[in-house]
Coordinates of N, CA, C and O in Angstrom, one line a residue:
M1 N 0.8 -1.2 0.0 CA 0.0 0.0 0.0 C 0.9 1.2 0.0 O 1.9 1.3 0.7
E2 N 0.5 2.2 -0.8 CA 1.2 3.4 -0.9 C 1.2 4.2 0.4 O 0.2 4.3 1.1
L3 N 2.4 4.8 0.8 CA 2.5 5.5 2.0 C 1.5 6.6 2.2 O 0.9 6.8 3.3
H4 N 1.2 7.3 1.2 CA 0.3 8.5 1.3 C -1.1 8.2 0.6 O -1.7 9.0 0.1
S5 N -1.5 6.9 0.7 CA -2.7 6.5 0.1 C -3.9 7.3 0.5 O -4.1 7.5 1.7
G6 N -4.6 7.8 -0.4 CA -5.8 8.6 -0.1 C -5.5 10.1 0.1 O -6.5 10.9 0.3
H7 N -4.3 10.5 0.1 CA -3.9 11.9 0.5 C -4.6 12.9 -0.5 O -5.1 13.9 -0.1
R8 N -4.5 12.6 -1.8 CA -5.1 13.5 -2.8 C -6.6 13.7 -2.6 O -7.1 14.8 -2.7
Q9 N -7.2 12.6 -2.4 CA -8.7 12.6 -2.2 C -9.0 13.4 -0.9 O -9.9 14.3 -0.9
R10 N -8.3 13.2 0.2 CA -8.5 14.0 1.4 C -8.3 15.5 1.2 O -9.0 16.3 1.6
L11 N -7.2 15.8 0.4 CA -6.9 17.2 0.1 C -8.0 17.8 -0.7 O -8.4 19.0 -0.4
K12 N -8.5 17.1 -1.7 CA -9.6 17.6 -2.5 C -10.9 17.9 -1.7 O -11.5 18.9 -1.8
E13 N -11.2 16.9 -0.8 CA -12.3 17.1 0.1 C -12.2 18.3 1.0 O -13.1 19.0 1.2
R14 N -11.0 18.4 1.6 CA -10.7 19.6 2.4 C -10.9 20.9 1.7 O -11.4 21.9 2.2
F15 N -10.4 20.9 0.4 CA -10.5 22.1 -0.4 C -12.0 22.5 -0.6 O -12.4 23.6 -0.5
I16 N -12.8 21.5 -1.0 CA -14.2 21.7 -1.3 C -14.9 22.2 0.0 O -15.7 23.1 -0.1
K17 N -14.6 21.6 1.1 CA -15.2 22.0 2.4 C -14.8 23.4 2.8 O -15.6 24.1 3.5
S18 N -13.6 23.8 2.5 CA -13.1 25.1 2.9 C -13.2 26.2 1.8 O -12.6 27.2 1.9
A19 N -14.1 25.9 0.9 CA -14.3 26.9 -0.2 C -14.6 28.3 0.3 O -14.2 29.3 -0.4
Q20 N -15.2 28.4 1.4 CA -15.6 29.7 1.9 C -14.4 30.2 2.8 O -14.4 31.4 3.1
N21 N -13.5 29.4 3.2 CA -12.4 29.8 4.1 C -11.1 29.7 3.2 O -11.1 29.4 2.1
S22 N -10.1 30.1 3.9 CA -8.8 30.1 3.2 C -8.1 28.7 3.3 O -8.2 28.0 4.3
I23 N -7.5 28.4 2.2 CA -6.7 27.1 2.1 C -5.2 27.6 2.0 O -4.9 28.5 1.3
P24 N -4.3 26.9 2.7 CA -2.9 27.3 2.7 C -2.4 27.2 1.2 O -2.8 26.4 0.4
S25 N -1.5 28.2 0.9 CA -1.0 28.3 -0.4 C -0.3 27.0 -0.9 O -0.4 26.6 -2.1
Y26 N 0.4 26.3 0.0 CA 1.1 25.1 -0.4 C 0.1 24.0 -0.8 O 0.4 23.2 -1.7
E27 N -1.1 24.0 -0.2 CA -2.1 23.0 -0.5 C -2.7 23.3 -1.9 O -3.0 22.4 -2.7
L28 N -2.9 24.6 -2.1 CA -3.5 24.9 -3.4 C -2.5 24.6 -4.6 O -2.8 24.0 -5.6
L29 N -1.2 25.0 -4.3 CA -0.2 24.7 -5.3 C 0.0 23.2 -5.5 O 0.2 22.7 -6.6
E30 N -0.1 22.4 -4.4 CA 0.0 21.0 -4.4 C -1.1 20.4 -5.3 O -0.8 19.5 -6.1
M31 N -2.3 20.9 -5.2 CA -3.4 20.4 -6.0 C -3.2 20.8 -7.5 O -3.5 20.0 -8.4
L32 N -2.6 22.0 -7.8 CA -2.3 22.3 -9.2 C -1.3 21.4 -9.8 O -1.3 21.1 -10.9
L33 N -0.3 21.0 -8.9 CA 0.7 20.1 -9.4 C 0.2 18.7 -9.6 O 0.9 17.9 -10.3
F34 N -0.9 18.3 -9.1 CA -1.5 17.0 -9.4 C -1.6 16.7 -10.9 O -1.3 15.6 -11.3
F35 N -1.9 17.7 -11.6 CA -2.1 17.5 -13.1 C -0.8 17.3 -13.8 O -0.7 16.6 -14.8
A36 N 0.3 17.9 -13.3 CA 1.6 17.8 -13.9 C 2.3 16.5 -13.4 O 3.2 16.0 -14.1
N37 N 2.0 16.1 -12.2 CA 2.7 15.0 -11.6 C 1.7 14.0 -11.0 O 1.5 13.9 -9.8
P38 N 1.0 13.3 -11.9 CA -0.1 12.5 -11.4 C 0.3 11.3 -10.5 O -0.6 10.8 -9.8
R39 N 1.5 10.9 -10.5 CA 1.9 9.8 -9.7 C 2.9 10.0 -8.6 O 3.4 9.1 -8.0
S40 N 3.3 11.3 -8.4 CA 4.3 11.6 -7.4 C 3.7 12.4 -6.3 O 2.6 13.1 -6.4
D41 N 4.4 12.5 -5.2 CA 4.0 13.3 -4.0 C 4.3 14.7 -4.3 O 5.5 15.1 -4.5
T42 N 3.3 15.6 -4.5 CA 3.5 17.0 -4.9 C 3.7 17.9 -3.7 O 4.1 19.1 -3.9
K43 N 3.5 17.5 -2.5 CA 3.6 18.3 -1.3 C 5.0 18.9 -1.1 O 5.2 20.1 -1.0
P44 N 6.1 18.0 -1.2 CA 7.4 18.6 -1.1 C 7.8 19.5 -2.2 O 8.5 20.5 -2.0
I45 N 7.3 19.3 -3.4 CA 7.5 20.2 -4.5 C 6.9 21.5 -4.3 O 7.5 22.6 -4.5
A46 N 5.6 21.5 -3.8 CA 4.9 22.8 -3.5 C 5.6 23.6 -2.5 O 5.8 24.8 -2.6
K47 N 6.0 22.9 -1.4 CA 6.7 23.6 -0.3 C 8.1 24.1 -0.8 O 8.4 25.2 -0.4
E48 N 8.8 23.4 -1.6 CA 10.1 23.9 -2.1 C 9.8 25.1 -3.0 O 10.6 26.1 -2.9
L49 N 8.8 25.1 -3.9 CA 8.5 26.2 -4.7 C 8.2 27.5 -3.9 O 8.7 28.6 -4.2
L50 N 7.4 27.3 -2.9 CA 7.0 28.4 -2.0 C 8.2 28.9 -1.2 O 8.3 30.1 -1.0
A51 N 9.1 28.0 -0.8 CA 10.3 28.5 0.0 C 11.1 29.3 -0.9 O 11.7 30.3 -0.5
R52 N 11.2 28.9 -2.2 CA 12.1 29.6 -3.2 C 11.4 30.9 -3.6 O 12.1 31.9 -3.7
Y53 N 10.1 30.9 -3.9 CA 9.5 32.1 -4.5 C 8.6 32.9 -3.6 O 8.1 33.9 -4.0
K54 N 8.4 32.4 -2.4 CA 7.7 33.1 -1.3 C 6.2 33.2 -1.4 O 5.5 33.1 -0.4
T55 N 5.6 33.4 -2.6 CA 4.2 33.5 -2.7 C 3.7 32.7 -3.9 O 4.4 32.4 -4.8
L56 N 2.4 32.3 -3.8 CA 1.8 31.5 -4.9 C 1.9 32.3 -6.2 O 2.2 31.7 -7.2
S57 N 1.6 33.6 -6.1 CA 1.6 34.3 -7.4 C 2.9 34.4 -8.0 O 3.1 34.4 -9.2
S58 N 4.0 34.5 -7.2 CA 5.4 34.5 -7.7 C 5.7 33.2 -8.4 O 6.4 33.1 -9.4
V59 N 5.2 32.1 -7.8 CA 5.4 30.7 -8.4 C 4.8 30.7 -9.8 O 5.3 30.3 -10.8
L60 N 3.5 31.2 -9.9 CA 2.8 31.1 -11.1 C 3.3 32.0 -12.2 O 3.1 31.7 -13.4
V61 N 4.1 33.0 -11.9 CA 4.7 33.9 -13.0 C 6.2 33.6 -13.1 O 6.8 34.3 -14.0
A62 N 6.7 32.7 -12.4 CA 8.1 32.4 -12.5 C 8.5 31.9 -13.9 O 7.7 31.2 -14.6
D63 N 9.8 32.1 -14.3 CA 10.3 31.7 -15.5 C 10.4 30.1 -15.5 O 10.8 29.5 -14.5
S64 N 9.9 29.5 -16.6 CA 9.8 28.1 -16.7 C 11.2 27.4 -16.5 O 11.3 26.3 -15.9
D65 N 12.2 28.0 -17.0 CA 13.6 27.4 -16.9 C 14.0 27.4 -15.4 O 14.7 26.5 -15.0
E66 N 13.7 28.5 -14.7 CA 14.0 28.6 -13.3 C 13.2 27.5 -12.5 O 13.7 26.9 -11.6
L67 N 11.9 27.4 -12.9 CA 11.1 26.4 -12.2 C 11.6 25.0 -12.3 O 11.6 24.2 -11.4
K68 N 12.2 24.7 -13.5 CA 12.7 23.3 -13.7 C 13.9 23.0 -12.9 O 14.4 21.9 -12.8
L69 N 14.5 24.0 -12.2 CA 15.6 23.8 -11.3 C 15.2 23.1 -10.0 O 16.0 22.5 -9.3
V70 N 13.9 23.1 -9.7 CA 13.3 22.4 -8.6 C 13.0 21.0 -8.9 O 12.4 20.7 -9.9
K71 N 13.5 20.1 -8.1 CA 13.3 18.7 -8.3 C 11.9 18.3 -8.4 O 11.1 18.7 -7.5
G72 N 11.5 17.6 -9.4 CA 10.1 17.3 -9.6 C 9.3 18.1 -10.6 O 8.2 17.8 -11.0
I73 N 10.0 19.2 -11.0 CA 9.3 20.1 -12.0 C 10.0 19.9 -13.3 O 11.2 20.0 -13.5
G74 N 9.1 19.5 -14.3 CA 9.6 19.3 -15.6 C 8.7 20.0 -16.6 O 8.0 20.9 -16.2
D75 N 8.8 19.7 -17.9 CA 8.1 20.4 -18.9 C 6.6 20.4 -18.7 O 5.9 21.3 -19.0
S76 N 6.1 19.3 -18.1 CA 4.6 19.2 -17.9 C 4.1 20.1 -16.8 O 2.9 20.4 -16.7
A77 N 5.0 20.6 -16.0 CA 4.6 21.5 -14.9 C 4.8 23.0 -15.2 O 4.6 23.8 -14.3
T78 N 5.3 23.3 -16.4 CA 5.5 24.7 -16.7 C 4.7 25.1 -17.8 O 4.1 24.3 -18.6
F79 N 4.5 26.4 -18.0 CA 3.6 26.9 -19.1 C 4.5 27.5 -20.2 O 5.5 28.1 -20.0

């Protein structure tokens, strides 16, 4: 059994329940990364990106070549 089995589903459910409240930036980024990394743990990638770029908006506008310097970010995770 996978170590983080069910994590993505729990995160999605928490997001839906907290639609009226704030969700931490790393969790929102983690969910966005689900599409680019469907089989890997995106939490450490999200936290590394936020540590490097400080805000979610800075991550979203960052240069794709710079983003690829973060382990786990490849062509599918950049625009």
